[in-house]
Amino acid sequence: MCRTLALTPAALTQGKEDMTRTLFLLTCLLAACHPAAFSQGSAAKLPEPAALLNQYIQLASVTGSEKEAGVFLSGLCRGKGLHVKVLSSAPDSYNFTASLYPLESRKPNIILLNHLDVVPVAGNSADWLYPPFSGAVADGMVWGRGALDNKGMAIMQLLAVADLVGLAAARDLPYNVTMLSVSSEETGGALGAGLVADRYLGELNPVLVLGEGGSGVSGVLKSAPDRQVFGIEIAQKRGIRVRLSLRVASAGHGSVPPHDYANKAMVAALGRLLDRDPDIKLSDPAKLMFEALGKHESGLRGVAMRHTWLLKLFGGRYLRQEPLIQALVTNTATVTNISNPRLGVNQIPQRVTATLDCRLLPGTTQRSFMRKLRNTLGNKEIELEVLSGFEEGPFTKPEGFFFNALSHAVKRVHPDAVVVPILFPASNDNSHFRAHGVPAYGLLPLYLTEELLRTIHSSNERIPVASLESGISVYGHFLRSILAGKSE
Ligand SMILES: [Zn+2]
């Protein structure tokens, strides 16, 4: 869901830069003076979730600098009577658990997963109505980097688990409940969820991980565009980064182009890759998603979605029309960089590299994908190197006690909503646990308008104060029903 805004300063003249700075300072000043905006000093007057999020956002935990935010959050958990265990602490990362019972109790554990890190503000502070690390509370929202991804969710989880402390003390509950806060999600999770899943799985004893993933959105059902649809992530595509390198010993002067030279050959190969329509593959998680959505669609569309062989046979145009839908039914390769050694405009470089961000559907092996990629590029001289890749774990079936409890909890708070399983087009920390065979679902348990969704990783990220409360309710219903041994 990474989105970045165009960086304008480089293109600005000095005069425009001055104006931008002035406008930014004015914006900051207005934000500080805004009658409805609260800073840290007045946070005590706010509802508790908003007050805590206000403070948490002010700790700018861009990946690699999560520790201060982690120490703050674990301190809040201790203050609420949770059993905190710091799993790892380093200058560039921090991972901890906060549980109803100590991990040593060895109870089967429900893990609520969140990440401490946020993406940087990519030079666009001037586009923010309130400064990105202010946590300003204004217009019924908490504003700032991480409000949606993923600090708001952490505060909801914390308060939902803390609400059960008394119950856990009074009764010997069948499950432990643990909030797990980790580092480095935004860069792949090697120092966070990856490390925790590799080293602490036995100690955690997880029976379910519930992390980020889908959320409530509208506009999904063509037959009922206003109806809220909550997507619970059951699987995700897995990313592999590939570097292509080509060296062609050619003449060097740009005035007489040789028949073959490095850039020409690379561009031609990439052209073959990008010009072809990728094959449509309906993976098992995608089929489950379409079938569930089809139950709420009318007409031919509904019939085709409920019978996915029809969708595959006749739905090519529909499946390729929207980039998001296409990404859910194809293996994708996006060209993210093409580069040469730095030379003059009249010099022909003999080396060229390109990087591809590739996303593989569940069921596609890295080996088969790379074979197909090589064939499609159609140039044996191009070297392919996998820079990073993930193990694939089994997807988590959308059935049984935990899935039903989560669906019912969403419907308790959002009675008219539809709840469906979804395949997630990107990857997040849930994959580290699925790779170890741990069932994992992904849901930010609140409704988001398209406008709010667009703020994730972008400017003016914010979360409605009311949504913090409704998210806590969803977690609360879910946990209480599980602890009571009932899925509804
Ligand atoms: Zn996130």
Tab-separated table of C-alpha atoms and ligand atoms in Angstrom:
chain	number	residue	atom	x	y	z
A	1	MET	CA	0.000	0.000	0.000
A	2	CYS	CA	3.043	2.202	-0.310
A	3	ARG	CA	2.271	5.513	-1.941
A	4	THR	CA	4.608	8.477	-2.260
A	5	LEU	CA	3.873	11.956	-3.415
A	6	ALA	CA	5.890	13.666	-6.113
A	7	LEU	CA	8.770	15.553	-4.552
A	8	THR	CA	8.501	19.139	-5.625
A	9	PRO	CA	11.477	20.995	-4.031
A	10	ALA	CA	13.994	19.898	-6.681
A	11	ALA	CA	11.809	21.391	-9.356
A	12	LEU	CA	11.175	24.613	-7.531
A	13	THR	CA	12.993	27.866	-8.059
A	14	GLN	CA	14.576	29.531	-5.037
A	15	GLY	CA	11.661	31.975	-4.814
A	16	LYS	CA	9.147	29.144	-4.792
A	17	GLU	CA	11.181	27.312	-2.162
A	18	ASP	CA	10.968	30.333	0.095
A	19	MET	CA	7.229	30.509	-0.427
A	20	THR	CA	6.890	26.779	0.321
A	21	ARG	CA	8.815	27.183	3.563
A	22	THR	CA	6.717	30.174	4.554
A	23	LEU	CA	3.520	28.259	3.811
A	24	PHE	CA	4.800	25.283	5.802
A	25	LEU	CA	5.637	27.476	8.794
A	26	LEU	CA	2.235	29.107	8.524
A	27	THR	CA	0.591	25.683	8.401
A	28	CYS	CA	2.480	24.615	11.535
A	29	LEU	CA	1.496	27.818	13.264
A	30	LEU	CA	-2.141	27.439	12.279
A	31	ALA	CA	-2.096	23.826	13.420
A	32	ALA	CA	-0.681	24.867	16.758
A	33	CYS	CA	-3.323	27.583	17.116
A	34	HIS	CA	-6.204	25.524	15.749
A	35	PRO	CA	-8.869	25.588	18.464
A	36	ALA	CA	-9.666	21.885	18.021
A	37	ALA	CA	-6.026	20.730	17.859
A	38	PHE	CA	-4.471	19.254	20.986
A	39	SER	CA	-0.786	18.766	21.531
A	40	GLN	CA	0.865	16.700	24.236
A	41	GLY	CA	0.178	19.264	26.955
A	42	SER	CA	-3.597	19.059	26.690
A	43	ALA	CA	-3.780	15.315	25.948
A	44	ALA	CA	-5.293	14.653	29.388
A	45	LYS	CA	-8.640	16.119	28.257
A	46	LEU	CA	-8.962	13.607	25.423
A	47	PRO	CA	-10.621	10.190	25.418
A	48	GLU	CA	-7.957	7.682	26.481
A	49	PRO	CA	-7.332	6.024	23.059
A	50	ALA	CA	-6.837	9.406	21.383
A	51	ALA	CA	-4.662	10.694	24.241
A	52	LEU	CA	-2.368	7.647	24.111
A	53	LEU	CA	-2.143	7.718	20.323
A	54	ASN	CA	-1.356	11.436	20.450
A	55	GLN	CA	1.702	10.684	22.608
A	56	TYR	CA	2.734	7.555	20.706
A	57	ILE	CA	2.752	9.331	17.306
A	58	GLN	CA	5.050	12.035	18.721
A	59	LEU	CA	7.784	9.390	19.063
A	60	ALA	CA	8.920	9.343	15.428
A	61	SER	CA	9.765	5.660	15.063
A	62	VAL	CA	10.876	5.525	11.436
A	63	THR	CA	12.265	2.035	10.721
A	64	GLY	CA	15.627	1.647	12.461
A	65	SER	CA	14.711	4.001	15.299
A	66	GLU	CA	11.847	2.170	17.009
A	67	LYS	CA	13.393	1.801	20.453
A	68	GLU	CA	12.067	4.940	22.131
A	69	ALA	CA	8.529	4.217	20.919
A	70	GLY	CA	8.883	0.589	22.009
A	71	VAL	CA	10.026	1.567	25.504
A	72	PHE	CA	7.081	3.999	25.733
A	73	LEU	CA	4.521	1.429	24.570
A	74	SER	CA	5.851	-1.362	26.787
A	75	GLY	CA	5.736	1.089	29.714
A	76	LEU	CA	2.053	1.746	29.007
A	77	CYS	CA	1.433	-2.006	28.991
A	78	ARG	CA	3.176	-2.469	32.347
A	79	GLY	CA	1.095	0.369	33.760
A	80	LYS	CA	-2.051	-1.494	32.686
A	81	GLY	CA	-1.012	-4.616	34.603
A	82	LEU	CA	0.135	-6.690	31.608
A	83	HIS	CA	3.142	-9.023	31.788
A	84	VAL	CA	5.796	-7.433	29.584
A	85	LYS	CA	8.744	-9.300	28.148
A	86	VAL	CA	11.345	-7.566	26.002
A	87	LEU	CA	12.357	-10.151	23.396
A	88	SER	CA	15.126	-8.117	21.829
A	89	SER	CA	16.495	-4.639	22.294
A	90	ALA	CA	19.151	-3.075	20.066
A	91	PRO	CA	19.896	0.491	18.968
A	92	ASP	CA	18.037	-0.159	15.699
A	93	SER	CA	15.199	-2.433	16.841
A	94	TYR	CA	12.973	-3.373	19.764
A	95	ASN	CA	10.499	-6.243	20.096
A	96	PHE	CA	8.318	-6.991	23.102
A	97	THR	CA	5.275	-8.914	24.283
A	98	ALA	CA	2.574	-7.770	26.720
A	99	SER	CA	0.348	-10.593	27.955
A	100	LEU	CA	-2.502	-11.411	30.309
A	101	TYR	CA	-0.424	-14.254	31.789
A	102	PRO	CA	3.384	-14.604	31.760
A	103	LEU	CA	4.628	-16.491	28.678
A	104	GLU	CA	6.012	-19.104	31.092
A	105	SER	CA	2.396	-20.142	31.785
A	106	ARG	CA	2.621	-21.935	28.405
A	107	LYS	CA	-1.066	-21.359	27.753
A	108	PRO	CA	-2.120	-21.507	24.093
A	109	ASN	CA	-1.680	-17.941	22.987
A	110	ILE	CA	-3.754	-15.524	20.908
A	111	ILE	CA	-1.258	-13.029	19.491
A	112	LEU	CA	-2.370	-9.518	18.535
A	113	LEU	CA	0.439	-8.305	16.286
A	114	ASN	CA	1.394	-4.713	15.496
A	115	HIS	CA	4.522	-2.935	14.320
A	116	LEU	CA	6.333	-0.068	15.996
A	117	ASP	CA	7.951	1.366	12.894
A	118	VAL	CA	6.559	3.893	10.449
A	119	VAL	CA	7.632	5.006	6.986
A	120	PRO	CA	9.468	8.330	6.678
A	121	VAL	CA	7.764	11.555	5.701
A	122	ALA	CA	9.158	11.721	2.187
A	123	GLY	CA	10.029	15.407	2.113
A	124	ASN	CA	6.390	16.436	1.926
A	125	SER	CA	5.799	17.934	5.386
A	126	ALA	CA	4.340	20.997	3.689
A	127	ASP	CA	1.457	18.868	2.409
A	128	TRP	CA	0.371	17.988	5.941
A	129	LEU	CA	-2.424	19.984	7.512
A	130	TYR	CA	-0.929	19.183	10.928
A	131	PRO	CA	2.764	18.343	11.416
A	132	PRO	CA	3.332	14.635	10.747
A	133	PHE	CA	4.741	13.806	14.185
A	134	SER	CA	2.391	16.037	16.196
A	135	GLY	CA	-0.332	13.480	16.909
A	136	ALA	CA	-2.666	16.492	16.733
A	137	VAL	CA	-6.265	15.733	17.649
A	138	ALA	CA	-8.514	17.867	15.498
A	139	ASP	CA	-11.753	17.584	13.564
A	140	GLY	CA	-12.538	14.292	15.298
A	141	MET	CA	-9.279	12.705	14.092
A	142	VAL	CA	-5.823	11.895	15.434
A	143	TRP	CA	-3.345	13.106	12.819
A	144	GLY	CA	0.162	11.896	12.114
A	145	ARG	CA	2.492	9.350	10.602
A	146	GLY	CA	1.461	5.919	11.835
A	147	ALA	CA	-2.099	6.864	12.855
A	148	LEU	CA	-3.419	4.088	10.581
A	149	ASP	CA	-0.224	2.178	9.852
A	150	ASN	CA	0.141	0.900	12.529
A	151	LYS	CA	0.101	2.885	15.778
A	152	GLY	CA	-3.655	3.319	16.046
A	153	MET	CA	-4.049	-0.445	15.849
A	154	ALA	CA	-1.469	-0.939	18.620
A	155	ILE	CA	-3.383	1.391	20.945
A	156	MET	CA	-6.656	-0.441	20.194
A	157	GLN	CA	-5.026	-3.801	20.896
A	158	LEU	CA	-3.404	-2.532	24.091
A	159	LEU	CA	-6.661	-1.194	25.541
A	160	ALA	CA	-8.660	-4.279	24.480
A	161	VAL	CA	-6.168	-6.634	26.155
A	162	ALA	CA	-5.817	-4.406	29.235
A	163	ASP	CA	-9.597	-4.553	29.633
A	164	LEU	CA	-9.264	-8.304	30.303
A	165	VAL	CA	-6.676	-8.066	33.083
A	166	GLY	CA	-9.303	-8.301	35.840
A	167	LEU	CA	-10.982	-11.294	34.190
A	168	ALA	CA	-7.636	-13.081	33.815
A	169	ALA	CA	-6.881	-12.525	37.496
A	170	ALA	CA	-10.306	-13.753	38.616
A	171	ARG	CA	-10.431	-16.871	36.429
A	172	ASP	CA	-8.017	-19.358	34.934
A	173	LEU	CA	-8.748	-18.549	31.279
A	174	PRO	CA	-8.194	-21.202	28.579
A	175	TYR	CA	-5.947	-18.919	26.504
A	176	ASN	CA	-3.287	-16.341	27.089
A	177	VAL	CA	-3.690	-13.131	25.066
A	178	THR	CA	-0.513	-11.338	24.004
A	179	MET	CA	0.079	-8.072	22.239
A	180	LEU	CA	3.275	-8.443	20.214
A	181	SER	CA	4.936	-5.201	19.040
A	182	VAL	CA	7.780	-5.543	16.576
A	183	SER	CA	10.231	-3.502	14.536
A	184	SER	CA	11.144	-3.230	10.850
A	185	GLU	CA	7.837	-4.303	9.275
A	186	GLU	CA	8.151	-1.616	6.653
A	187	THR	CA	11.441	-3.048	5.412
A	188	GLY	CA	10.473	-6.723	5.472
A	189	GLY	CA	10.546	-7.572	9.199
A	190	ALA	CA	13.979	-9.223	9.424
A	191	LEU	CA	14.728	-7.493	12.764
A	192	GLY	CA	11.108	-7.781	13.945
A	193	ALA	CA	8.512	-10.419	13.163
A	194	GLY	CA	11.049	-12.500	11.228
A	195	LEU	CA	13.414	-12.609	14.187
A	196	VAL	CA	10.598	-13.268	16.690
A	197	ALA	CA	9.071	-16.061	14.596
A	198	ASP	CA	12.474	-17.704	14.103
A	199	ARG	CA	13.643	-17.531	17.733
A	200	TYR	CA	10.669	-17.230	20.080
A	201	LEU	CA	7.908	-19.326	18.581
A	202	GLY	CA	8.146	-22.008	21.277
A	203	GLU	CA	7.973	-19.405	24.020
A	204	LEU	CA	5.033	-17.618	22.401
A	205	ASN	CA	3.088	-20.851	21.822
A	206	PRO	CA	0.725	-19.136	19.338
A	207	VAL	CA	-2.533	-20.726	18.207
A	208	LEU	CA	-3.483	-17.643	16.206
A	209	VAL	CA	-1.829	-14.422	15.070
A	210	LEU	CA	-4.105	-11.481	14.302
A	211	GLY	CA	-2.172	-8.699	12.565
A	212	GLU	CA	-2.812	-5.971	10.022
A	213	GLY	CA	-4.189	-6.660	6.559
A	214	GLY	CA	-7.679	-5.874	5.334
A	215	SER	CA	-10.083	-3.309	6.770
A	216	GLY	CA	-13.669	-2.198	6.252
A	217	VAL	CA	-14.179	-0.432	2.912
A	218	SER	CA	-17.081	0.378	0.595
A	219	GLY	CA	-17.413	0.429	-3.187
A	220	VAL	CA	-16.470	-3.250	-3.447
A	221	LEU	CA	-19.902	-4.684	-4.193
A	222	LYS	CA	-21.254	-3.414	-7.522
A	223	SER	CA	-24.778	-4.409	-6.462
A	224	ALA	CA	-24.505	-2.486	-3.188
A	225	PRO	CA	-21.659	0.044	-3.463
A	226	ASP	CA	-22.429	1.699	-0.114
A	227	ARG	CA	-22.320	-1.535	1.843
A	228	GLN	CA	-19.288	-1.902	4.090
A	229	VAL	CA	-17.148	-4.929	3.297
A	230	PHE	CA	-14.610	-6.063	5.894
A	231	GLY	CA	-11.819	-8.117	4.346
A	232	ILE	CA	-9.986	-10.528	6.621
A	233	GLU	CA	-6.618	-11.338	5.048
A	234	ILE	CA	-6.052	-15.110	4.908
A	235	ALA	CA	-3.084	-15.126	2.529
A	236	GLN	CA	-0.804	-12.719	0.773
A	237	LYS	CA	1.310	-12.568	-2.301
A	238	ARG	CA	4.963	-12.879	-1.523
A	239	GLY	CA	7.523	-10.487	-2.820
A	240	ILE	CA	10.810	-11.286	-4.492
A	241	ARG	CA	13.219	-8.626	-5.683
A	242	VAL	CA	15.143	-9.467	-8.839
A	243	ARG	CA	18.111	-7.691	-10.432
A	244	LEU	CA	18.757	-8.016	-14.165
A	245	SER	CA	22.287	-7.286	-15.394
A	246	LEU	CA	23.508	-7.089	-18.960
A	247	ARG	CA	26.906	-6.315	-20.437
A	248	VAL	CA	27.355	-5.788	-24.159
A	249	ALA	CA	30.786	-4.870	-25.520
A	250	SER	CA	29.825	-2.320	-28.159
A	251	ALA	CA	31.272	0.759	-29.810
A	252	GLY	CA	31.171	3.739	-27.465
A	253	HIS	CA	30.211	6.820	-29.491
A	254	GLY	CA	26.542	7.763	-29.554
A	255	SER	CA	26.796	9.303	-33.040
A	256	VAL	CA	26.846	5.906	-34.780
A	257	PRO	CA	24.481	3.539	-32.935
A	258	PRO	CA	25.653	-0.081	-33.178
A	259	HIS	CA	23.131	-2.785	-34.099
A	260	ASP	CA	23.342	-4.134	-30.592
A	261	TYR	CA	24.170	-2.316	-27.363
A	262	ALA	CA	23.315	-2.822	-23.685
A	263	ASN	CA	20.473	-0.362	-23.232
A	264	LYS	CA	18.773	-1.322	-26.498
A	265	ALA	CA	18.832	-5.014	-25.597
A	266	MET	CA	17.611	-4.408	-22.032
A	267	VAL	CA	14.774	-2.127	-23.131
A	268	ALA	CA	13.710	-4.694	-25.738
A	269	ALA	CA	13.708	-7.487	-23.132
A	270	LEU	CA	11.736	-5.390	-20.647
A	271	GLY	CA	9.352	-4.490	-23.464
A	272	ARG	CA	8.638	-8.186	-24.042
A	273	LEU	CA	7.972	-8.583	-20.310
A	274	LEU	CA	5.683	-5.575	-20.003
A	275	ASP	CA	3.800	-5.991	-23.275
A	276	ARG	CA	2.408	-9.410	-22.546
A	277	ASP	CA	-0.801	-9.927	-20.621
A	278	PRO	CA	0.163	-11.978	-17.566
A	279	ASP	CA	-1.622	-15.332	-17.214
A	280	ILE	CA	-4.664	-15.324	-14.972
A	281	LYS	CA	-4.403	-17.811	-12.137
A	282	LEU	CA	-7.120	-18.196	-9.553
A	283	SER	CA	-5.330	-19.321	-6.414
A	284	ASP	CA	-7.307	-21.057	-3.668
A	285	PRO	CA	-7.429	-17.927	-1.429
A	286	ALA	CA	-8.579	-15.788	-4.397
A	287	LYS	CA	-11.329	-18.305	-5.192
A	288	LEU	CA	-12.532	-18.188	-1.577
A	289	MET	CA	-12.542	-14.383	-1.762
A	290	PHE	CA	-14.534	-14.213	-5.018
A	291	GLU	CA	-16.980	-16.890	-3.842
A	292	ALA	CA	-17.655	-14.992	-0.606
A	293	LEU	CA	-18.109	-11.688	-2.437
A	294	GLY	CA	-20.307	-13.386	-5.060
A	295	LYS	CA	-22.864	-14.272	-2.384
A	296	HIS	CA	-23.585	-10.562	-2.063
A	297	GLU	CA	-23.525	-9.696	-5.782
A	298	SER	CA	-26.556	-9.994	-8.003
A	299	GLY	CA	-26.926	-10.912	-11.687
A	300	LEU	CA	-24.331	-12.524	-13.914
A	301	ARG	CA	-21.464	-11.030	-11.952
A	302	GLY	CA	-22.669	-12.788	-8.803
A	303	VAL	CA	-23.086	-16.111	-10.641
A	304	ALA	CA	-19.580	-15.883	-12.123
A	305	MET	CA	-18.008	-15.000	-8.774
A	306	ARG	CA	-19.746	-17.857	-6.992
A	307	HIS	CA	-18.548	-20.267	-9.717
A	308	THR	CA	-14.969	-19.218	-10.243
A	309	TRP	CA	-14.404	-21.523	-13.251
A	310	LEU	CA	-16.907	-19.256	-15.044
A	311	LEU	CA	-14.979	-16.222	-13.852
A	312	LYS	CA	-11.749	-17.622	-15.247
A	313	LEU	CA	-13.398	-18.623	-18.537
A	314	PHE	CA	-15.396	-15.464	-19.257
A	315	GLY	CA	-14.206	-12.860	-16.779
A	316	GLY	CA	-10.818	-12.001	-18.311
A	317	ARG	CA	-11.826	-8.435	-19.106
A	318	TYR	CA	-13.214	-7.807	-15.611
A	319	LEU	CA	-10.177	-9.389	-13.952
A	320	ARG	CA	-7.703	-7.317	-15.979
A	321	GLN	CA	-9.586	-4.013	-15.879
A	322	GLU	CA	-8.669	-2.849	-12.379
A	323	PRO	CA	-4.958	-2.948	-11.436
A	324	LEU	CA	-5.839	-4.175	-7.936
A	325	ILE	CA	-8.008	-7.069	-9.168
A	326	GLN	CA	-5.415	-7.950	-11.817
A	327	ALA	CA	-2.719	-8.042	-9.122
A	328	LEU	CA	-4.818	-10.567	-7.174
A	329	VAL	CA	-5.028	-13.026	-10.073
A	330	THR	CA	-1.619	-12.678	-11.761
A	331	ASN	CA	2.057	-12.891	-10.870
A	332	THR	CA	3.367	-9.365	-11.316
A	333	ALA	CA	6.768	-7.895	-12.164
A	334	THR	CA	7.129	-4.127	-11.881
A	335	VAL	CA	10.229	-2.415	-13.271
A	336	THR	CA	11.331	-0.183	-10.405
A	337	ASN	CA	14.795	0.884	-11.571
A	338	ILE	CA	16.920	0.971	-14.729
A	339	SER	CA	20.449	2.269	-14.364
A	340	ASN	CA	23.783	2.690	-16.091
A	341	PRO	CA	27.219	3.782	-14.969
A	342	ARG	CA	27.299	7.588	-15.023
A	343	LEU	CA	28.566	8.684	-18.436
A	344	GLY	CA	28.199	11.563	-20.854
A	345	VAL	CA	25.104	11.792	-23.044
A	346	ASN	CA	27.203	10.949	-26.136
A	347	GLN	CA	28.708	7.773	-24.597
A	348	ILE	CA	27.117	4.341	-24.987
A	349	PRO	CA	27.306	2.442	-21.678
A	350	GLN	CA	28.357	-1.185	-21.907
A	351	ARG	CA	26.542	-2.199	-18.722
A	352	VAL	CA	22.928	-1.803	-17.651
A	353	THR	CA	20.996	-3.110	-14.674
A	354	ALA	CA	17.282	-3.146	-13.882
A	355	THR	CA	15.399	-4.156	-10.762
A	356	LEU	CA	12.017	-5.847	-10.675
A	357	ASP	CA	9.579	-5.886	-7.757
A	358	CYS	CA	7.873	-9.237	-8.326
A	359	ARG	CA	4.832	-10.482	-6.396
A	360	LEU	CA	3.961	-14.153	-6.559
A	361	LEU	CA	0.540	-15.685	-6.086
A	362	PRO	CA	0.062	-18.406	-3.483
A	363	GLY	CA	0.997	-21.700	-5.118
A	364	THR	CA	3.589	-20.227	-7.509
A	365	THR	CA	7.115	-21.361	-6.679
A	366	GLN	CA	10.042	-19.003	-7.000
A	367	ARG	CA	11.713	-21.508	-9.314
A	368	SER	CA	8.826	-21.717	-11.782
A	369	PHE	CA	8.387	-17.936	-11.730
A	370	MET	CA	12.082	-17.317	-12.461
A	371	ARG	CA	12.025	-19.846	-15.306
A	372	LYS	CA	9.048	-18.109	-16.885
A	373	LEU	CA	10.638	-14.678	-16.354
A	374	ARG	CA	13.822	-15.780	-18.120
A	375	ASN	CA	11.844	-17.145	-21.069
A	376	THR	CA	9.734	-13.995	-21.351
A	377	LEU	CA	12.774	-11.690	-21.326
A	378	GLY	CA	14.053	-13.740	-24.265
A	379	ASN	CA	17.713	-12.785	-23.891
A	380	LYS	CA	20.065	-15.403	-22.506
A	381	GLU	CA	22.798	-12.809	-21.942
A	382	ILE	CA	20.808	-11.105	-19.174
A	383	GLU	CA	21.846	-12.345	-15.733
A	384	LEU	CA	19.050	-12.762	-13.192
A	385	GLU	CA	19.773	-12.479	-9.493
A	386	VAL	CA	17.226	-12.838	-6.678
A	387	LEU	CA	18.061	-10.091	-4.172
A	388	SER	CA	15.506	-11.175	-1.571
A	389	GLY	CA	12.667	-13.610	-1.303
A	390	PHE	CA	10.309	-15.078	1.261
A	391	GLU	CA	9.336	-18.601	2.162
A	392	GLU	CA	5.745	-19.408	1.407
A	393	GLY	CA	3.577	-20.714	4.234
A	394	PRO	CA	0.156	-22.305	3.983
A	395	PHE	CA	-2.754	-19.894	3.802
A	396	THR	CA	-5.097	-19.745	6.792
A	397	LYS	CA	-8.493	-21.206	6.008
A	398	PRO	CA	-11.444	-18.867	6.570
A	399	GLU	CA	-13.360	-21.274	8.755
A	400	GLY	CA	-13.524	-22.603	12.262
A	401	PHE	CA	-13.643	-21.145	15.732
A	402	PHE	CA	-11.311	-18.161	15.345
A	403	PHE	CA	-12.527	-17.007	11.930
A	404	ASN	CA	-16.160	-17.262	13.019
A	405	ALA	CA	-15.432	-15.383	16.254
A	406	LEU	CA	-13.706	-12.593	14.336
A	407	SER	CA	-16.526	-12.326	11.763
A	408	HIS	CA	-19.151	-12.196	14.505
A	409	ALA	CA	-17.160	-9.566	16.411
A	410	VAL	CA	-17.035	-7.339	13.307
A	411	LYS	CA	-20.790	-7.801	12.770
A	412	ARG	CA	-21.572	-7.011	16.402
A	413	VAL	CA	-20.013	-3.571	15.904
A	414	HIS	CA	-20.953	-3.113	12.219
A	415	PRO	CA	-24.285	-4.977	11.894
A	416	ASP	CA	-24.818	-4.270	8.182
A	417	ALA	CA	-21.296	-5.157	7.121
A	418	VAL	CA	-20.284	-8.089	4.959
A	419	VAL	CA	-17.210	-10.016	6.147
A	420	VAL	CA	-15.161	-11.892	3.558
A	421	PRO	CA	-11.750	-13.567	3.405
A	422	ILE	CA	-9.249	-11.787	1.165
A	423	LEU	CA	-5.966	-12.377	-0.575
A	424	PHE	CA	-3.646	-9.445	0.169
A	425	PRO	CA	-1.654	-8.112	-2.836
A	426	ALA	CA	1.355	-7.005	-0.753
A	427	SER	CA	3.147	-8.626	2.168
A	428	ASN	CA	3.260	-7.867	5.870
A	429	ASP	CA	4.412	-9.485	9.105
A	430	ASN	CA	1.690	-12.157	9.075
A	431	SER	CA	3.760	-13.987	6.442
A	432	HIS	CA	6.572	-14.644	8.931
A	433	PHE	CA	4.190	-16.610	11.128
A	434	ARG	CA	2.400	-18.413	8.280
A	435	ALA	CA	5.839	-19.518	7.043
A	436	HIS	CA	6.149	-21.407	10.370
A	437	GLY	CA	2.698	-22.933	9.940
A	438	VAL	CA	1.002	-20.614	12.457
A	439	PRO	CA	-2.561	-19.614	11.439
A	440	ALA	CA	-2.717	-15.853	10.881
A	441	TYR	CA	-5.471	-13.427	9.945
A	442	GLY	CA	-5.007	-9.788	8.982
A	443	LEU	CA	-7.542	-7.087	9.803
A	444	LEU	CA	-7.458	-3.453	10.838
A	445	PRO	CA	-10.850	-3.653	12.538
A	446	LEU	CA	-12.400	-0.389	11.435
A	447	TYR	CA	-14.153	1.164	8.452
A	448	LEU	CA	-12.037	3.434	6.254
A	449	THR	CA	-13.224	5.789	3.542
A	450	GLU	CA	-11.252	5.837	0.317
A	451	GLU	CA	-9.903	9.255	1.299
A	452	LEU	CA	-8.517	7.890	4.571
A	453	LEU	CA	-7.081	4.801	2.864
A	454	ARG	CA	-5.136	7.055	0.513
A	455	THR	CA	-3.335	8.682	3.458
A	456	ILE	CA	-1.498	5.467	4.410
A	457	HIS	CA	2.229	6.009	3.662
A	458	SER	CA	1.221	9.433	2.298
A	459	SER	CA	0.479	12.864	3.721
A	460	ASN	CA	-2.261	13.714	6.240
A	461	GLU	CA	-2.445	10.181	7.631
A	462	ARG	CA	-5.144	10.217	10.295
A	463	ILE	CA	-7.610	8.034	12.145
A	464	PRO	CA	-11.080	8.997	13.384
A	465	VAL	CA	-11.280	9.092	17.195
A	466	ALA	CA	-14.611	7.209	16.936
A	467	SER	CA	-12.927	4.447	14.907
A	468	LEU	CA	-10.402	3.876	17.684
A	469	GLU	CA	-13.351	3.165	19.983
A	470	SER	CA	-15.111	0.884	17.470
A	471	GLY	CA	-11.865	-1.005	16.798
A	472	ILE	CA	-11.405	-1.638	20.522
A	473	SER	CA	-14.981	-2.983	20.600
A	474	VAL	CA	-14.260	-5.438	17.761
A	475	TYR	CA	-11.139	-6.719	19.517
A	476	GLY	CA	-13.063	-6.866	22.811
A	477	HIS	CA	-15.959	-8.937	21.391
A	478	PHE	CA	-13.519	-11.216	19.596
A	479	LEU	CA	-11.351	-11.894	22.651
A	480	ARG	CA	-14.227	-12.284	25.101
A	481	SER	CA	-16.035	-14.768	22.869
A	482	ILE	CA	-12.865	-16.839	22.450
A	483	LEU	CA	-12.092	-16.784	26.150
A	484	ALA	CA	-15.681	-17.866	26.825
A	485	GLY	CA	-15.235	-20.723	24.333
A	486	LYS	CA	-17.926	-19.381	22.000
A	487	SER	CA	-17.500	-18.145	18.459
A	488	GLU	CA	-20.529	-15.845	18.578
B	1	ZN	ZN	1.758	-1.619	8.473
